[in-house]
């Protein structure tokens, strides 16, 4: 056994030997999950790239997480110590330009496969770039744990993640600028800034469970207006201003120190302003971003077509349903239709096109839209629900002897 170790080529590291021994133990006694298997493959791949001279040791340490976050700004020139910047750097060093082919070559050697798919490559990236999120969550410490959305995020990476057609094998470099400057460059059309913002914002949206893998059930259950992989949605978001602003908003709102990332990412208008609901100052609040809304922003035309298809399906399915169920379905349809109408009207109002043609079309088209809007408004006004319906009045504070001991709900 000693003789075999001394005859190994110089590129065969002690770390690789240990990884192989551990892998053998898991194959025989306790089979690894896909996550653990790809974690092992990722470590071996990085070591193989170092042995071949494709990565320097200090670069490999950044990729594998050995370099502390606090050292990242000095090591790579990023503006702040954040898991997002390590993710962007990792994607760059393993997938940009010739690095993509070199990394896949090492994966094929390790796995003894003739080919490695982009989705498999993306899954391996996922278990690398989420290390900063899961490593500090010491199970023995109070109040900290792995994010509840970790497996959801890995599923999204397994469906392509942020590897859009502009990333793997393409020549791009990260733009290490503070987020406001990065967004400004991306809006100006800088391709490197757009890719950087897309990867950073995409990482956040996947880690927080807003962007998930493509599933047929999502479309038919109504949680997404059309089918699309994470990479396809991110590619659409990075193509226009509204999508880029949303990616920046998600990035800015992300807080990696929260144990489960339980907070809202505010939805935004195309001009970058936050969507506010409520007519009174005290009731104004950000509108929660949903996956449906995310798809809608990524590709409005496709979302509209998907929405109409879903309505036809619901209409056919609910013909024999209960009256209450049909009312609930119609309320959802009305709310969604009004949201779409409001977004479309706002976009037309802010259109930079100078008439003719008018953004709202001909006078007849405008008259038809106005009449339809008035009819819906009249119906809503005439059928206002009783604001006290379902409200149970409580006793006055002075009459309730136990009031001072009541706990807040």
Tab-separated table of C-alpha atoms in Angstrom, residues 209-363:
chain	number	residue	atom	x	y	z
A	209	UNK	CA	-36.941	29.915	-2.947
A	210	UNK	CA	-38.444	32.548	-5.249
A	211	UNK	CA	-37.015	30.899	-8.382
A	212	UNK	CA	-37.474	27.137	-8.428
A	213	UNK	CA	-37.001	24.294	-10.878
A	214	UNK	CA	-39.371	23.874	-13.789
A	215	UNK	CA	-42.270	21.541	-13.024
A	216	UNK	CA	-45.434	20.891	-14.975
A	217	UNK	CA	-47.482	21.063	-11.782
A	218	UNK	CA	-46.469	24.693	-11.204
A	219	UNK	CA	-48.255	25.722	-14.377
A	220	UNK	CA	-51.435	23.767	-13.757
A	221	UNK	CA	-51.574	24.750	-10.084
A	222	UNK	CA	-51.233	28.393	-11.086
A	223	UNK	CA	-48.027	29.218	-9.213
A	224	UNK	CA	-46.325	30.091	-12.532
A	225	UNK	CA	-47.949	31.477	-15.707
A	226	UNK	CA	-45.783	29.380	-18.026
A	227	UNK	CA	-43.136	26.694	-17.878
A	228	UNK	CA	-39.510	27.793	-17.749
A	229	UNK	CA	-36.257	26.639	-16.185
A	230	UNK	CA	-34.415	28.991	-13.795
A	231	UNK	CA	-31.804	29.772	-16.442
A	232	UNK	CA	-34.511	30.677	-18.981
A	233	UNK	CA	-36.245	33.017	-16.518
A	234	UNK	CA	-32.947	34.670	-15.566
A	235	UNK	CA	-32.036	35.114	-19.223
A	236	UNK	CA	-35.330	36.946	-19.788
A	237	UNK	CA	-34.866	39.084	-16.659
A	238	UNK	CA	-31.394	40.172	-17.802
A	239	UNK	CA	-32.690	41.346	-21.188
A	240	UNK	CA	-34.678	44.383	-20.055
A	241	UNK	CA	-34.634	47.177	-17.507
A	242	UNK	CA	-37.437	45.938	-15.281
A	243	UNK	CA	-35.801	42.532	-14.905
A	244	UNK	CA	-32.397	44.016	-14.128
A	245	UNK	CA	-33.891	46.275	-11.477
A	246	UNK	CA	-35.650	43.298	-9.902
A	247	UNK	CA	-32.387	41.326	-9.780
A	248	UNK	CA	-30.700	44.279	-8.068
A	249	UNK	CA	-33.605	44.643	-5.618
A	250	UNK	CA	-33.380	40.969	-4.649
A	251	UNK	CA	-29.599	41.245	-4.213
A	252	UNK	CA	-29.922	44.330	-2.034
A	253	UNK	CA	-32.644	42.784	0.146
A	254	UNK	CA	-30.816	39.509	0.785
A	255	UNK	CA	-29.445	38.979	4.278
A	256	UNK	CA	-27.276	35.823	4.579
A	257	UNK	CA	-27.222	36.063	8.380
A	258	UNK	CA	-30.917	35.242	8.717
A	259	UNK	CA	-31.377	31.541	9.517
A	260	UNK	CA	-34.205	30.902	7.061
A	261	UNK	CA	-34.244	34.132	5.020
A	262	UNK	CA	-37.795	34.845	6.152
A	263	UNK	CA	-38.448	38.303	4.768
A	264	UNK	CA	-40.160	39.925	1.822
A	265	UNK	CA	-38.437	41.108	-1.322
A	266	UNK	CA	-40.509	44.091	-2.431
A	267	UNK	CA	-41.885	44.017	-5.959
A	268	UNK	CA	-40.923	46.994	-8.106
A	269	UNK	CA	-42.278	48.908	-11.050
A	270	UNK	CA	-40.424	49.179	-14.329
A	271	UNK	CA	-38.952	52.529	-13.278
A	272	UNK	CA	-37.417	50.940	-10.169
A	273	UNK	CA	-39.853	52.344	-7.609
A	274	UNK	CA	-41.276	49.970	-5.001
A	275	UNK	CA	-44.890	48.889	-5.449
A	276	UNK	CA	-46.936	50.235	-2.547
A	277	UNK	CA	-50.425	49.061	-1.610
A	278	UNK	CA	-52.944	50.863	0.568
A	279	UNK	CA	-54.434	54.341	0.356
A	280	UNK	CA	-53.489	55.463	3.840
A	281	UNK	CA	-49.912	56.169	4.821
A	282	UNK	CA	-50.170	53.916	7.867
A	283	UNK	CA	-51.286	50.919	5.781
A	284	UNK	CA	-48.718	51.176	3.017
A	285	UNK	CA	-46.428	48.174	2.720
A	286	UNK	CA	-44.301	46.466	0.065
A	287	UNK	CA	-46.145	43.939	-2.070
A	288	UNK	CA	-44.600	40.508	-1.655
A	289	UNK	CA	-42.801	39.118	-4.661
A	290	UNK	CA	-44.097	35.736	-5.789
A	291	UNK	CA	-42.811	33.287	-8.367
A	292	UNK	CA	-45.812	34.107	-10.561
A	293	UNK	CA	-44.905	37.796	-10.426
A	294	UNK	CA	-41.273	36.924	-11.156
A	295	UNK	CA	-42.244	35.094	-14.356
A	296	UNK	CA	-44.569	37.943	-15.267
A	297	UNK	CA	-41.750	40.475	-15.052
A	298	UNK	CA	-39.351	38.201	-16.952
A	299	UNK	CA	-41.627	37.747	-19.973
A	300	UNK	CA	-44.920	39.704	-19.858
A	301	UNK	CA	-46.197	38.475	-23.242
A	302	UNK	CA	-45.592	34.830	-22.409
A	303	UNK	CA	-47.127	35.323	-18.959
A	304	UNK	CA	-50.289	36.775	-20.495
A	305	UNK	CA	-50.622	33.839	-22.900
A	306	UNK	CA	-50.098	31.398	-20.036
A	307	UNK	CA	-52.597	33.234	-17.853
A	308	UNK	CA	-55.301	32.984	-20.521
A	309	UNK	CA	-54.591	29.296	-20.983
A	310	UNK	CA	-54.847	28.707	-17.247
A	311	UNK	CA	-58.200	30.487	-17.152
A	312	UNK	CA	-59.591	28.258	-19.878
A	313	UNK	CA	-58.431	25.205	-17.954
A	314	UNK	CA	-59.927	26.478	-14.701
A	315	UNK	CA	-63.196	27.370	-16.393
A	316	UNK	CA	-63.569	23.866	-17.816
A	317	UNK	CA	-62.543	22.224	-14.550
A	318	UNK	CA	-64.843	24.267	-12.310
A	319	UNK	CA	-68.061	23.975	-14.308
A	320	UNK	CA	-69.265	21.253	-11.961
A	321	UNK	CA	-67.684	22.745	-8.852
A	322	UNK	CA	-69.414	24.283	-5.858
A	323	UNK	CA	-70.632	27.909	-6.014
A	324	UNK	CA	-68.162	28.858	-3.271
A	325	UNK	CA	-65.291	27.294	-5.198
A	326	UNK	CA	-66.279	29.126	-8.383
A	327	UNK	CA	-66.460	32.412	-6.460
A	328	UNK	CA	-62.975	31.879	-5.080
A	329	UNK	CA	-61.651	31.049	-8.535
A	330	UNK	CA	-63.276	34.131	-10.045
A	331	UNK	CA	-61.878	36.365	-7.304
A	332	UNK	CA	-58.400	35.097	-8.130
A	333	UNK	CA	-59.006	35.654	-11.837
A	334	UNK	CA	-60.292	39.184	-11.224
A	335	UNK	CA	-57.351	40.117	-8.993
A	336	UNK	CA	-54.807	38.780	-11.464
A	337	UNK	CA	-56.524	40.423	-14.430
A	338	UNK	CA	-56.611	43.790	-12.653
A	339	UNK	CA	-52.924	43.493	-11.751
A	340	UNK	CA	-52.049	42.742	-15.371
A	341	UNK	CA	-54.275	45.585	-16.607
A	342	UNK	CA	-52.686	48.046	-14.191
A	343	UNK	CA	-49.164	47.058	-15.235
A	344	UNK	CA	-50.054	47.307	-18.929
A	345	UNK	CA	-51.719	50.708	-18.503
A	346	UNK	CA	-48.734	52.035	-16.547
A	347	UNK	CA	-46.313	50.796	-19.203
A	348	UNK	CA	-48.386	52.433	-21.972
A	349	UNK	CA	-48.634	55.669	-19.998
A	350	UNK	CA	-44.854	55.793	-19.625
A	351	UNK	CA	-44.149	54.752	-23.217
A	352	UNK	CA	-41.365	56.824	-24.842
A	353	UNK	CA	-43.100	56.523	-28.238
A	354	UNK	CA	-44.405	59.839	-29.585
A	355	UNK	CA	-47.776	59.706	-31.369
A	356	UNK	CA	-48.707	58.716	-33.961
A	357	UNK	CA	-49.440	55.956	-33.298
A	358	UNK	CA	-50.678	56.695	-29.810
A	359	UNK	CA	-49.491	54.211	-27.127
A	360	UNK	CA	-53.146	53.462	-26.283
A	361	UNK	CA	-54.018	52.885	-29.942
A	362	UNK	CA	-56.854	54.502	-31.854
A	363	UNK	CA	-59.610	56.502	-30.185
